[in-house]
Each structure stands twice: as C-alpha cells, then as structure tokens.
C-alpha cells in the first residue's frame, strides 16, 4: 500500500482512538456509538422527547442535569440512580438522603419505552441519561452550551443508598470538604467552581437550605436571608436555586430587582456567579466557594466571562460523562427502573 493511500485511514484511526475513553467493564465510549451500530435515530429520539418534556415543564431540565450528576458521581455513569427499590434491594440510591428532590425519572422512562419500540435491547439507560442531560443543557441555554456525548455505556445492576450518601457532596460542606470530594473523582477546584454553576437553575427543598436561615452575618446577604426566612415561614415547598427565578414577593423581601427577567425560569447562563459575588446563593456549599482565594477568583472570572463559562461547563459535563462504571456485571436494561433479572441481585 502506498503511504499516501494509507495515511487518511491512519489519521481516521488515530481520531477514533483519541475520542474513545474507558467506561467500566472494559467498554470504550465513542462519540456516535449508535450511528456506528446503524441506529442513527437514537440521539434524535432522545432530543425529541427531552424537548417535548421541557416545552411542557421547563423545570424538568434542571431535574435531568442533576440526575446525570448523581448517576455519574456514584460508582460511575451506569444508570444506577434510576433503579427503584425492589424486594431484594429495598434501599437503592433513590432512597438516600442525598437524593432529596431527585426527579425527571418519568422523562427517562418515556424515552426508554420509545427507544425499545424502535431499537429493542440496544440503548443503555446510562447513555439515555447522558444524552438527556446534554439535550436539557442545550435547551435551557438556548443552544449556547452544547457538546458531543461519548456513548456505549452499559447499565449496572447494583444501586445502594449508602454509596450515594458516602459519595455525593452535601449542601453543608465546607470548601475543604468539597475539594476533597471532587479530588476523589479527579476533578479540580476549577471544575468544582464550573460545575457549581449548574445551581443557576432548579430548586431546593427546605432541608437543603435550613441551615442558611441561621447562617452568621457575612455568610449570606442579610436581605436574601430575610427572604429565605419568610419563604420558610410561609411554608414555601421549594425555593429557587437562583434568586433571579424567585417570586415577586421573595425578590421584594430580598431587595432584588423585581422586574421580570424575560418571563422564563431556568435559563442556564452564568447568573450563578453574579449571585455568588453578591452573596445570594442558596446552599452553604455555594457560599463556601467564596472562602478560598483561588475559587473566589474563579467566581469573578466566570461572572465576567459568560462565554468562557459556557464552554468550560460543556467540557466539565463531558468529563462527568466519562466517569467509569465501577461494577462487574452489566446489561442493557429493558426498563430503566429495574434490572432485567430482579431475582439475581
Ligand atoms: C458541588 C457540590 C454540590 C452540592 C453540595 C449540591 C447540592 C444540591 C442540593 C442540596 C440540591 C437541592 C436538592 C433539593 O433539596 O431538592 C441541589 C439541586 C441541584 N443541583 Fe446540585 N449540588 C452540587 C453539585 C451539582 C452539580 C455538579 C450539578 C450538575 C452539574 C448540580 C445540579 C443541580 C441542579 C440542576 C439542581 C436542581 C434540581 C431540580 O430542580 O430538581 N449540582 N444540589
Ligand atoms: C411571606 O409572607 C409575608 C407575610 O404575609 C409577606 O410579607 C412576604 O412577602 C412573603 N414572602 C414570601 C417569600 O412569600
Ligand atoms: C442570563 O439570563 C438572564 C435571563 O435570560 C438574562 O436576563 C441575563 O442577562 C443573562 N446573563 C446574566 C449574566 O445574568
Ligand atoms: C418498570 O419497572 C418498574 C419496577 O420498578 C415497574 O413499576 C414499571 O411498571 C416497569 N415499567 C414497564 C414499562 O414495564
């Protein structure tokens, strides 16, 4: 073979190798995995279902992005966060304290049943979740944040509440706790700051911010704290992670401009960093990023450079999606809420 004929295929091979990365159980992840399997409809079907779900309820986008984080952080991206309790496994990840408020399972189930009818037994729930989080990110950012998702994951068969509680960061974590937690997954302090920006969207339940009602001066803007206390007193079930998305009454209590932003909640951009610098973020773990000089510098950088945050966030989401599944047994689940043979585990 002449060299100039061999070169293009060599370059192609090198490109494929460069976009592959290890998943658990010896799988390789590749961008376009389902296209190569002649199942080109997979990613379009996921996008279609995610867009329908978000058009009906925009808040489902935040739900899917968090679900993806919780899946990948706990023993890698293996769909284990999706499993329901069963007689042999009464306390799956869903039952963990750190799973408070997890939702969006209905969207995943709908995508799965549609994919099963077109490509039975082909698409893993872990891949569906990784695609769905990307599609939600694109939707909520009006296309400003977009990225290719490597796929070819398989589904795990183990899901334990204890693993979730031992692994996921808590809302009361200090900066040192957060840094250690992220370092265990080989994510650095910059990536911690980048990913925390996801708290520009979505909402939280009272137990997740209760401690902030009594936070000492300096740890929270005084008027924002007053608004939180009022919301708690008024028994608001949920508080928006982003003050931008709060009610008129809340903003008035907080001394935040009450003019509607643009009528849409959950717009994913760098507003988190404006709130952080203004000391109006919801969780203690959000506030904690101010307590470290390097992280504080990054908060200001991402406040001032919205496009840089968009692309760094996309990159960090891809890195999250590559956290390798840690189990030994894998399968392509037929139903994302249950393993294929519930009598085995
Ligand atoms: C840095 C450590 C983190 C901590 C301590 C943390 C903690 C929390 C807590 C306590 C909630 C509220 C749950 C509730 O009460 O309903 C929440 C919500 C949320 N988190 Fe995080 N989180 C962290 C990182 C992340 C990351 C890396 C992402 C995604 C990239 C993320 C995305 C979200 C989203 C989108 C919501 C809103 C969910 C919804 O509206 O259903 N978080 N987080
Ligand atoms: C809570 O109720 C008080 C008294 O009715 C009201 O002044 C305040 O605006 C409410 N705040 C929120 C956040 O609902
Ligand atoms: C973020 O999105 C909101 C809502 O669309 C918009 O008003 C705001 O200007 C954007 N950027 C920042 C930094 O807040
Ligand atoms: C999927 O599994 C769950 C059990 O966790 C069950 O409740 C549900 O009906 C199943 N869905 C389908 C479509 O079989």
GROMACS .gro file of C-alpha atoms and ligand atoms in nm:
model
  430
    1UNK     CA    1   0.000   0.000   0.000
    2UNK     CA    2   0.130   0.341  -0.091
    3UNK     CA    3   0.182   0.569   0.202
    4UNK     CA    4  -0.044   0.845   0.071
    5UNK     CA    5  -0.331   0.595   0.041
    6UNK     CA    6  -0.278   0.459   0.393
    7UNK     CA    7  -0.250   0.799   0.555
    8UNK     CA    8  -0.618   0.900   0.563
    9UNK     CA    9  -0.723   0.575   0.729
   10UNK     CA   10  -0.437   0.605   0.977
   11UNK     CA   11  -0.550   0.956   1.063
   12UNK     CA   12  -0.909   0.832   1.100
   13UNK     CA   13  -0.794   0.554   1.331
   14UNK     CA   14  -0.599   0.795   1.545
   15UNK     CA   15  -0.902   1.025   1.567
   16UNK     CA   16  -1.124   0.739   1.680
   17UNK     CA   17  -0.871   0.638   1.944
   18UNK     CA   18  -0.849   0.998   2.065
   19UNK     CA   19  -1.226   1.027   2.116
   20UNK     CA   20  -1.251   0.694   2.298
   21UNK     CA   21  -1.233   0.662   2.669
   22UNK     CA   22  -1.273   0.376   2.907
   23UNK     CA   23  -1.608   0.305   3.068
   24UNK     CA   24  -1.641   0.034   3.330
   25UNK     CA   25  -1.640  -0.332   3.241
   26UNK     CA   26  -1.390  -0.276   2.963
   27UNK     CA   27  -1.623  -0.077   2.736
   28UNK     CA   28  -1.491   0.205   2.524
   29UNK     CA   29  -1.702   0.516   2.485
   30UNK     CA   30  -1.718   0.679   2.143
   31UNK     CA   31  -1.897   0.978   2.001
   32UNK     CA   32  -2.156   0.848   1.754
   33UNK     CA   33  -2.158   0.496   1.902
   34UNK     CA   34  -2.520   0.430   1.799
   35UNK     CA   35  -2.469   0.570   1.449
   36UNK     CA   36  -2.190   0.319   1.403
   37UNK     CA   37  -2.437   0.047   1.512
   38UNK     CA   38  -2.677   0.167   1.240
   39UNK     CA   39  -2.910   0.311   1.499
   40UNK     CA   40  -2.887   0.671   1.388
   41UNK     CA   41  -3.227   0.753   1.536
   42UNK     CA   42  -3.116   0.715   1.896
   43UNK     CA   43  -2.985   1.062   1.974
   44UNK     CA   44  -3.260   1.242   1.773
   45UNK     CA   45  -3.529   1.044   1.960
   46UNK     CA   46  -3.377   1.137   2.297
   47UNK     CA   47  -3.361   1.506   2.197
   48UNK     CA   48  -3.716   1.500   2.069
   49UNK     CA   49  -3.851   1.356   2.395
   50UNK     CA   50  -3.643   1.591   2.611
   51UNK     CA   51  -3.761   1.894   2.413
   52UNK     CA   52  -4.125   1.782   2.444
   53UNK     CA   53  -4.088   1.730   2.817
   54UNK     CA   54  -3.923   2.070   2.868
   55UNK     CA   55  -4.173   2.251   2.650
   56UNK     CA   56  -4.444   2.112   2.882
   57UNK     CA   57  -4.245   2.173   3.203
   58UNK     CA   58  -3.921   2.367   3.177
   59UNK     CA   59  -3.819   2.270   3.531
   60UNK     CA   60  -3.760   1.913   3.417
   61UNK     CA   61  -3.435   2.031   3.258
   62UNK     CA   62  -3.271   2.102   3.593
   63UNK     CA   63  -3.401   1.767   3.714
   64UNK     CA   64  -3.229   1.579   3.430
   65UNK     CA   65  -2.898   1.760   3.474
   66UNK     CA   66  -2.890   1.680   3.845
   67UNK     CA   67  -2.994   1.319   3.783
   68UNK     CA   68  -2.699   1.280   3.547
   69UNK     CA   69  -2.457   1.424   3.807
   70UNK     CA   70  -2.590   1.187   4.073
   71UNK     CA   71  -2.563   0.889   3.837
   72UNK     CA   72  -2.205   0.954   3.735
   73UNK     CA   73  -2.070   1.060   4.076
   74UNK     CA   74  -2.181   0.738   4.244
   75UNK     CA   75  -1.973   0.447   4.105
   76UNK     CA   76  -1.963   0.597   3.757
   77UNK     CA   77  -2.225   0.651   3.486
   78UNK     CA   78  -2.417   0.324   3.496
   79UNK     CA   79  -2.781   0.425   3.528
   80UNK     CA   80  -2.787   0.301   3.889
   81UNK     CA   81  -2.960   0.619   4.013
   82UNK     CA   82  -3.265   0.519   3.809
   83UNK     CA   83  -3.332   0.189   3.986
   84UNK     CA   84  -3.640   0.156   4.205
   85UNK     CA   85  -3.649  -0.027   4.535
   86UNK     CA   86  -3.721  -0.397   4.496
   87UNK     CA   87  -3.774  -0.681   4.743
   88UNK     CA   88  -3.407  -0.781   4.717
   89UNK     CA   89  -3.283  -0.422   4.717
   90UNK     CA   90  -3.504  -0.211   4.946
   91UNK     CA   91  -3.259   0.085   4.970
   92UNK     CA   92  -3.136   0.186   4.623
   93UNK     CA   93  -2.960   0.519   4.557
   94UNK     CA   94  -3.302   0.683   4.525
   95UNK     CA   95  -3.364   0.616   4.894
   96UNK     CA   96  -3.051   0.808   5.004
   97UNK     CA   97  -3.077   1.136   5.197
   98UNK     CA   98  -2.861   1.298   4.929
   99UNK     CA   99  -3.125   1.204   4.670
  100UNK     CA  100  -3.374   1.452   4.820
  101UNK     CA  101  -3.584   1.601   4.543
  102UNK     CA  102  -3.443   1.385   4.260
  103UNK     CA  103  -3.695   1.383   3.976
  104UNK     CA  104  -3.718   1.352   3.599
  105UNK     CA  105  -3.742   0.971   3.606
  106UNK     CA  106  -4.066   0.990   3.407
  107UNK     CA  107  -3.882   1.158   3.119
  108UNK     CA  108  -3.618   0.884   3.111
  109UNK     CA  109  -3.888   0.612   3.121
  110UNK     CA  110  -4.071   0.771   2.829
  111UNK     CA  111  -3.751   0.791   2.622
  112UNK     CA  112  -3.667   0.432   2.707
  113UNK     CA  113  -4.003   0.291   2.603
  114UNK     CA  114  -3.988   0.476   2.272
  115UNK     CA  115  -3.633   0.353   2.205
  116UNK     CA  116  -3.730  -0.003   2.297
  117UNK     CA  117  -4.002   0.003   2.034
  118UNK     CA  118  -3.755   0.112   1.763
  119UNK     CA  119  -3.425  -0.048   1.875
  120UNK     CA  120  -3.510  -0.319   2.130
  121UNK     CA  121  -3.230  -0.406   2.371
  122UNK     CA  122  -2.980  -0.162   2.220
  123UNK     CA  123  -2.963   0.160   2.420
  124UNK     CA  124  -2.845   0.168   2.780
  125UNK     CA  125  -3.025   0.379   3.038
  126UNK     CA  126  -2.688   0.530   3.134
  127UNK     CA  127  -2.645   0.658   2.776
  128UNK     CA  128  -3.003   0.786   2.767
  129UNK     CA  129  -2.937   0.989   3.082
  130UNK     CA  130  -2.609   1.130   2.949
  131UNK     CA  131  -2.779   1.234   2.621
  132UNK     CA  132  -3.082   1.374   2.803
  133UNK     CA  133  -2.865   1.591   3.033
  134UNK     CA  134  -2.684   1.729   2.728
  135UNK     CA  135  -3.012   1.799   2.549
  136UNK     CA  136  -3.153   1.972   2.858
  137UNK     CA  137  -2.835   2.180   2.883
  138UNK     CA  138  -2.869   2.285   2.520
  139UNK     CA  139  -3.239   2.362   2.558
  140UNK     CA  140  -3.203   2.567   2.876
  141UNK     CA  141  -2.911   2.768   2.736
  142UNK     CA  142  -3.085   2.841   2.404
  143UNK     CA  143  -2.812   2.641   2.232
  144UNK     CA  144  -2.520   2.835   2.382
  145UNK     CA  145  -2.398   2.525   2.565
  146UNK     CA  146  -2.371   2.216   2.351
  147UNK     CA  147  -2.134   1.922   2.326
  148UNK     CA  148  -2.094   1.575   2.181
  149UNK     CA  149  -2.156   1.294   2.431
  150UNK     CA  150  -1.937   0.985   2.405
  151UNK     CA  151  -2.157   0.676   2.442
  152UNK     CA  152  -2.152   0.297   2.463
  153UNK     CA  153  -2.217   0.273   2.837
  154UNK     CA  154  -2.386  -0.031   2.982
  155UNK     CA  155  -2.618  -0.041   3.280
  156UNK     CA  156  -2.510  -0.153   3.623
  157UNK     CA  157  -2.712  -0.390   3.840
  158UNK     CA  158  -2.614  -0.251   4.182
  159UNK     CA  159  -2.766   0.056   4.346
  160UNK     CA  160  -2.714   0.129   4.715
  161UNK     CA  161  -2.836   0.428   4.916
  162UNK     CA  162  -2.523   0.408   5.128
  163UNK     CA  163  -2.295   0.452   4.826
  164UNK     CA  164  -2.483   0.768   4.729
  165UNK     CA  165  -2.462   0.913   5.080
  166UNK     CA  166  -2.093   0.821   5.108
  167UNK     CA  167  -2.006   0.976   4.772
  168UNK     CA  168  -2.219   1.280   4.693
  169UNK     CA  169  -2.129   1.623   4.830
  170UNK     CA  170  -2.361   1.772   5.093
  171UNK     CA  171  -2.520   2.115   5.098
  172UNK     CA  172  -2.342   2.200   5.425
  173UNK     CA  173  -1.994   2.108   5.300
  174UNK     CA  174  -1.703   2.347   5.358
  175UNK     CA  175  -1.463   2.434   5.078
  176UNK     CA  176  -1.213   2.177   5.206
  177UNK     CA  177  -1.486   1.908   5.209
  178UNK     CA  178  -1.589   1.997   4.854
  179UNK     CA  179  -1.232   2.000   4.728
  180UNK     CA  180  -1.163   1.657   4.879
  181UNK     CA  181  -1.491   1.520   4.743
  182UNK     CA  182  -1.414   1.638   4.391
  183UNK     CA  183  -1.049   1.531   4.406
  184UNK     CA  184  -1.165   1.172   4.469
  185UNK     CA  185  -1.318   1.184   4.120
  186UNK     CA  186  -1.014   1.365   3.976
  187UNK     CA  187  -1.200   1.695   3.943
  188UNK     CA  188  -1.002   2.002   4.049
  189UNK     CA  189  -1.110   2.323   4.223
  190UNK     CA  190  -1.171   2.500   3.893
  191UNK     CA  191  -1.404   2.220   3.781
  192UNK     CA  192  -1.580   2.241   4.117
  193UNK     CA  193  -1.647   2.610   4.055
  194UNK     CA  194  -1.752   2.545   3.693
  195UNK     CA  195  -1.998   2.268   3.778
  196UNK     CA  196  -2.146   2.451   4.076
  197UNK     CA  197  -2.275   2.700   3.816
  198UNK     CA  198  -2.549   2.443   3.745
  199UNK     CA  199  -2.715   2.592   4.052
  200UNK     CA  200  -2.825   2.876   3.823
  201UNK     CA  201  -3.129   2.657   3.760
  202UNK     CA  202  -3.371   2.440   3.951
  203UNK     CA  203  -3.493   2.446   4.305
  204UNK     CA  204  -3.438   2.303   4.650
  205UNK     CA  205  -3.637   2.171   4.944
  206UNK     CA  206  -3.627   2.318   5.294
  207UNK     CA  207  -3.385   2.064   5.448
  208UNK     CA  208  -3.125   2.160   5.187
  209UNK     CA  209  -3.109   2.525   5.296
  210UNK     CA  210  -3.248   2.520   5.651
  211UNK     CA  211  -2.900   2.591   5.795
  212UNK     CA  212  -2.882   2.914   5.592
  213UNK     CA  213  -3.170   3.068   5.789
  214UNK     CA  214  -2.934   3.087   6.086
  215UNK     CA  215  -2.610   3.148   5.897
  216UNK     CA  216  -2.396   3.416   6.062
  217UNK     CA  217  -2.360   3.760   5.909
  218UNK     CA  218  -2.108   3.759   5.629
  219UNK     CA  219  -2.205   3.413   5.506
  220UNK     CA  220  -2.521   3.536   5.334
  221UNK     CA  221  -2.665   3.869   5.220
  222UNK     CA  222  -2.887   3.990   5.506
  223UNK     CA  223  -3.191   4.071   5.292
  224UNK     CA  224  -3.163   3.747   5.096
  225UNK     CA  225  -3.159   3.567   5.428
  226UNK     CA  226  -3.472   3.756   5.537
  227UNK     CA  227  -3.648   3.649   5.218
  228UNK     CA  228  -3.546   3.287   5.279
  229UNK     CA  229  -3.677   3.305   5.636
  230UNK     CA  230  -4.006   3.448   5.510
  231UNK     CA  231  -4.033   3.180   5.245
  232UNK     CA  232  -3.977   2.916   5.513
  233UNK     CA  233  -4.231   3.081   5.743
  234UNK     CA  234  -4.479   3.093   5.455
  235UNK     CA  235  -4.413   2.721   5.409
  236UNK     CA  236  -4.292   2.753   5.051
  237UNK     CA  237  -4.235   2.398   4.943
  238UNK     CA  238  -3.948   2.489   4.711
  239UNK     CA  239  -3.705   2.776   4.686
  240UNK     CA  240  -3.537   2.859   4.355
  241UNK     CA  241  -3.161   2.796   4.349
  242UNK     CA  242  -3.133   3.122   4.156
  243UNK     CA  243  -3.288   3.433   4.314
  244UNK     CA  244  -3.348   3.553   3.957
  245UNK     CA  245  -3.621   3.286   3.932
  246UNK     CA  246  -3.794   3.365   4.261
  247UNK     CA  247  -4.139   3.512   4.314
  248UNK     CA  248  -4.211   3.883   4.319
  249UNK     CA  249  -4.268   3.866   4.696
  250UNK     CA  250  -3.936   3.693   4.757
  251UNK     CA  251  -3.741   3.939   4.547
  252UNK     CA  252  -3.910   4.231   4.720
  253UNK     CA  253  -3.811   4.089   5.060
  254UNK     CA  254  -3.456   4.037   4.931
  255UNK     CA  255  -3.415   4.381   4.779
  256UNK     CA  256  -3.354   4.223   4.439
  257UNK     CA  257  -3.487   4.393   4.123
  258UNK     CA  258  -3.847   4.277   4.085
  259UNK     CA  259  -3.882   4.346   3.713
  260UNK     CA  260  -3.935   4.014   3.535
  261UNK     CA  261  -3.614   3.898   3.367
  262UNK     CA  262  -3.767   3.766   3.048
  263UNK     CA  263  -4.055   3.558   3.173
  264UNK     CA  264  -3.866   3.227   3.161
  265UNK     CA  265  -3.730   3.049   3.462
  266UNK     CA  266  -3.431   2.818   3.449
  267UNK     CA  267  -3.232   2.997   3.183
  268UNK     CA  268  -2.887   2.839   3.206
  269UNK     CA  269  -2.615   3.101   3.197
  270UNK     CA  270  -2.354   3.246   3.432
  271UNK     CA  271  -2.600   3.421   3.667
  272UNK     CA  272  -2.482   3.188   3.947
  273UNK     CA  273  -2.154   3.380   3.958
  274UNK     CA  274  -2.328   3.718   3.986
  275UNK     CA  275  -2.529   3.577   4.277
  276UNK     CA  276  -2.216   3.430   4.435
  277UNK     CA  277  -2.030   3.760   4.427
  278UNK     CA  278  -2.343   3.932   4.565
  279UNK     CA  279  -2.357   3.668   4.843
  280UNK     CA  280  -2.703   3.549   4.737
  281UNK     CA  281  -2.654   3.179   4.672
  282UNK     CA  282  -2.876   2.919   4.836
  283UNK     CA  283  -2.654   2.648   4.985
  284UNK     CA  284  -2.372   2.677   5.231
  285UNK     CA  285  -2.166   2.476   4.980
  286UNK     CA  286  -2.225   2.752   4.723
  287UNK     CA  287  -2.118   3.019   4.970
  288UNK     CA  288  -1.812   2.808   5.060
  289UNK     CA  289  -1.657   2.879   4.719
  290UNK     CA  290  -1.603   3.237   4.838
  291UNK     CA  291  -1.386   3.122   5.126
  292UNK     CA  292  -1.096   3.006   4.911
  293UNK     CA  293  -0.885   3.265   4.730
  294UNK     CA  294  -0.843   3.060   4.410
  295UNK     CA  295  -1.213   2.967   4.390
  296UNK     CA  296  -1.316   3.325   4.465
  297UNK     CA  297  -1.102   3.441   4.173
  298UNK     CA  298  -1.277   3.187   3.951
  299UNK     CA  299  -1.620   3.308   4.065
  300UNK     CA  300  -1.525   3.656   3.944
  301UNK     CA  301  -1.375   3.522   3.623
  302UNK     CA  302  -1.694   3.333   3.530
  303UNK     CA  303  -1.910   3.630   3.630
  304UNK     CA  304  -1.714   3.846   3.388
  305UNK     CA  305  -1.670   3.594   3.105
  306UNK     CA  306  -2.005   3.429   3.025
  307UNK     CA  307  -1.879   3.256   2.711
  308UNK     CA  308  -1.582   3.108   2.890
  309UNK     CA  309  -1.820   2.957   3.144
  310UNK     CA  310  -2.042   2.814   2.868
  311UNK     CA  311  -1.751   2.627   2.712
  312UNK     CA  312  -1.588   2.522   3.040
  313UNK     CA  313  -1.924   2.390   3.161
  314UNK     CA  314  -1.965   2.186   2.842
  315UNK     CA  315  -1.616   2.041   2.889
  316UNK     CA  316  -1.682   1.950   3.252
  317UNK     CA  317  -2.010   1.780   3.159
  318UNK     CA  318  -1.824   1.564   2.906
  319UNK     CA  319  -1.569   1.476   3.173
  320UNK     CA  320  -1.852   1.383   3.413
  321UNK     CA  321  -1.999   1.159   3.146
  322UNK     CA  322  -1.674   0.962   3.130
  323UNK     CA  323  -1.660   0.864   3.497
  324UNK     CA  324  -1.613   0.490   3.455
  325UNK     CA  325  -1.877   0.249   3.583
  326UNK     CA  326  -1.728   0.055   3.874
  327UNK     CA  327  -1.939  -0.260   3.877
  328UNK     CA  328  -1.858  -0.607   3.745
  329UNK     CA  329  -2.188  -0.711   3.586
  330UNK     CA  330  -2.353  -0.500   3.320
  331UNK     CA  331  -2.652  -0.526   3.090
  332UNK     CA  332  -2.874  -0.319   2.864
  333UNK     CA  333  -3.179  -0.273   3.082
  334UNK     CA  334  -3.524  -0.317   2.927
  335UNK     CA  335  -3.677  -0.090   3.188
  336UNK     CA  336  -3.466   0.187   3.338
  337UNK     CA  337  -3.629   0.145   3.681
  338UNK     CA  338  -3.549  -0.224   3.725
  339UNK     CA  339  -3.266  -0.465   3.647
  340UNK     CA  340  -3.352  -0.732   3.391
  341UNK     CA  341  -3.345  -1.019   3.638
  342UNK     CA  342  -3.456  -0.884   3.977
  343UNK     CA  343  -3.416  -1.225   4.140
  344UNK     CA  344  -3.040  -1.218   4.085
  345UNK     CA  345  -2.938  -0.917   4.300
  346LIG     C1  346  -2.070   2.098   4.442
  346LIG     C2  347  -2.143   2.019   4.518
  346LIG     C3  348  -2.291   2.013   4.509
  346LIG     C4  349  -2.377   2.016   4.614
  346LIG     C5  350  -2.339   2.022   4.762
  346LIG     C6  351  -2.510   2.011   4.561
  346LIG     C7  352  -2.626   2.010   4.637
  346LIG     C8  353  -2.754   2.024   4.588
  346LIG     C9  354  -2.873   2.027   4.668
  346LIG    C10  355  -2.877   2.010   4.820
  346LIG    C11  356  -2.979   2.047   4.584
  346LIG    C12  357  -3.126   2.063   4.625
  346LIG    C13  358  -3.197   1.931   4.639
  346LIG    C14  359  -3.336   1.954   4.693
  346LIG     O1  360  -3.349   1.999   4.807
  346LIG     O2  361  -3.436   1.926   4.620
  346LIG    C15  362  -2.925   2.058   4.452
  346LIG    C16  363  -3.000   2.083   4.339
  346LIG    C17  364  -2.949   2.085   4.212
  346LIG     N1  365  -2.819   2.057   4.176
  346LIG    FE1  366  -2.661   2.038   4.299
  346LIG     N2  367  -2.504   2.007   4.425
  346LIG    C18  368  -2.373   2.007   4.388
  346LIG    C19  369  -2.324   1.998   4.260
  346LIG    C20  370  -2.402   1.992   4.147
  346LIG    C21  371  -2.355   1.962   4.015
  346LIG    C22  372  -2.211   1.924   3.981
  346LIG    C23  373  -2.462   1.970   3.932
  346LIG    C24  374  -2.469   1.945   3.783
  346LIG    C25  375  -2.370   1.964   3.701
  346LIG    C26  376  -2.575   2.009   4.012
  346LIG    C27  377  -2.700   2.036   3.963
  346LIG    C28  378  -2.810   2.064   4.041
  346LIG    C29  379  -2.938   2.103   3.986
  346LIG    C30  380  -2.968   2.127   3.838
  346LIG    C31  381  -3.027   2.115   4.093
  346LIG    C32  382  -3.175   2.148   4.086
  346LIG    C33  383  -3.252   2.019   4.065
  346LIG    C34  384  -3.401   2.036   4.048
  346LIG     O3  385  -3.452   2.147   4.032
  346LIG     O4  386  -3.470   1.932   4.051
  346LIG     N3  387  -2.536   2.018   4.143
  346LIG     N4  388  -2.789   2.041   4.456
  347LIG     C1  389  -4.429   3.576   5.322
  347LIG     O1  390  -4.541   3.630   5.390
  347LIG     C2  391  -4.522   3.763   5.436
  347LIG     C3  392  -4.640   3.800   5.525
  347LIG     O2  393  -4.760   3.757   5.468
  347LIG     C4  394  -4.507   3.853   5.315
  347LIG     O3  395  -4.486   3.988   5.357
  347LIG     C5  396  -4.386   3.809   5.236
  347LIG     O4  397  -4.372   3.885   5.118
  347LIG     C6  398  -4.397   3.660   5.200
  347LIG     N1  399  -4.271   3.622   5.142
  347LIG     C7  400  -4.260   3.525   5.057
  347LIG     C8  401  -4.122   3.498   5.005
  347LIG     O5  402  -4.352   3.456   5.020
  348LIG     C1  403  -2.868   3.531   3.198
  348LIG     O1  404  -3.001   3.507   3.157
  348LIG     C2  405  -3.095   3.603   3.202
  348LIG     C3  406  -3.233   3.553   3.159
  348LIG     O2  407  -3.242   3.537   3.024
  348LIG     C4  408  -3.061   3.738   3.143
  348LIG     O3  409  -3.153   3.835   3.185
  348LIG     C5  410  -2.921   3.776   3.189
  348LIG     O4  411  -2.882   3.898   3.132
  348LIG     C6  412  -2.822   3.668   3.147
  348LIG     N1  413  -2.688   3.696   3.193
  348LIG     C7  414  -2.654   3.727   3.318
  348LIG     C8  415  -2.510   3.746   3.345
  348LIG     O5  416  -2.733   3.736   3.407
  349LIG     C1  417  -4.051  -0.082   3.510
  349LIG     O1  418  -4.018  -0.131   3.637
  349LIG     C2  419  -4.092  -0.079   3.746
  349LIG     C3  420  -4.044  -0.151   3.871
  349LIG     O2  421  -3.950  -0.085   3.937
  349LIG     C4  422  -4.240  -0.101   3.728
  349LIG     O3  423  -4.308  -0.036   3.831
  349LIG     C5  424  -4.283  -0.048   3.592
  349LIG     O4  425  -4.417  -0.081   3.572
  349LIG     C6  426  -4.198  -0.107   3.481
  349LIG     N1  427  -4.234  -0.044   3.356
  349LIG     C7  428  -4.261  -0.115   3.247
  349LIG     C8  429  -4.293  -0.036   3.123
  349LIG     O5  430  -4.258  -0.236   3.246
   0.00000   0.00000   0.00000
